[in-house]
């Protein structure tokens, strides 16, 4: 299907980018857990001690319950004897499946005439998804929680392209997986109800019944989520409900894939919002069928806005620059994806706005320029990625020499040397990771 379509050239480019990234990670990243990946040792040790119970999967990590990422991690971990690259490769492959699913759905819904503009714009989306700005997310396998949440979120939305009991059931299953991968999944459910009212061709009575079922299942998910819920307190941040803090933080968060300064991010977010809203307007004016078919994509983008305010509630007290943290790029990329798809729509329907033939003829050129600019940015991030890999390799040398107190070890691997020693001893005992 991918290689027989009109987009096969862009499929080859996408696969080349993916293989290049995978090869770079395989060659340069040492096989050792980093940061939150060490938390998996809690489950591993309990399994080896035969004290593991299913409820252990529900133990909160910060504010989130994430049993589904834990299940996937543990399966891969025991198959490979904790080969970190295998965990990373699974994440990246899942993202590639997500990318082609998104491209296929958008292409079939929009049926674009400007194929090159569509293809190049989706190369930009690919670069956003695999951006080296979020390199630490890419090589931190534990961030499957982010990936699985936003991927399941997309599949939940696009399941509602047509409303039926089957599609609603499938949508709720994906929404459940998103919620139990990362807390961002909480805000999916109201959007599902909204989509039912937008997309369904049935009467109000049927829509009310559908909505009540989704709301009831959501309440059940909330009840399960907060049953015996005892998350660890975050010592760094205080919860905020102050709009003066929340709004700038959320607006900055939404453009963290593209820029590195707060003021620029806020302005860019406003521009993207205008693009998205005007794309929705022009579709409803020119082709209501396509507007309804693409409504799950727009819901996906607006879902990211709700995630931005969720993150702001928990982290805005740390300041706007915190919203630009590379680790949040994954949670915000549904908004970036929606804005790029909105750009595709504007290019497709540019004749509606501008009648000048020369502009209409060369409008695709701007997509090439955007891809070139974003590609050049990756060179700067590549330097940071190389530095991280070199520091990590140095930290591994200290671990092999049993020097757990070295500053580079605390910076790159784990900040508690006493706990790290226990975790490493467990790996030695069971021949895991770098002791396989």
Short mmCIF file of C-alpha atoms in Angstrom, two decimals, residues 247-256 258-276 320 324 335 339:
data_model
loop_
_atom_site.label_atom_id
_atom_site.label_comp_id
_atom_site.label_asym_id
_atom_site.label_seq_id
_atom_site.Cartn_x
_atom_site.Cartn_y
_atom_site.Cartn_z
CA UNK A 247 -1.82 30.92 30.00
CA UNK A 248 1.75 32.03 29.07
CA UNK A 249 3.11 28.63 30.11
CA UNK A 250 0.53 26.71 28.04
CA UNK A 251 1.03 28.93 24.98
CA UNK A 252 4.80 28.48 25.24
CA UNK A 253 4.42 24.73 25.70
CA UNK A 254 2.46 24.40 22.44
CA UNK A 255 5.35 25.70 20.29
CA UNK A 256 8.21 23.98 22.07
CA UNK A 258 9.95 24.82 16.94
CA UNK A 259 11.55 27.51 19.11
CA UNK A 260 13.68 27.98 22.23
CA UNK A 261 12.51 31.35 23.59
CA UNK A 262 9.28 32.03 25.49
CA UNK A 263 8.16 35.23 23.75
CA UNK A 264 8.68 33.74 20.28
CA UNK A 265 6.85 30.57 21.30
CA UNK A 266 3.78 32.50 22.47
CA UNK A 267 3.61 34.47 19.21
CA UNK A 268 4.07 31.33 17.11
CA UNK A 269 1.32 29.52 19.03
CA UNK A 270 -1.10 32.36 18.29
CA UNK A 271 -0.17 32.19 14.58
CA UNK A 272 -0.73 28.42 14.57
CA UNK A 273 -4.11 28.82 16.28
CA UNK A 274 -5.15 31.30 13.57
CA UNK A 275 -4.01 28.79 10.91
CA UNK A 276 -6.00 25.96 12.50
CA UNK A 320 8.03 29.72 31.17
CA UNK A 324 10.29 24.64 26.42
CA UNK A 335 -0.74 20.60 18.15
CA UNK A 339 -1.06 23.18 12.49
#
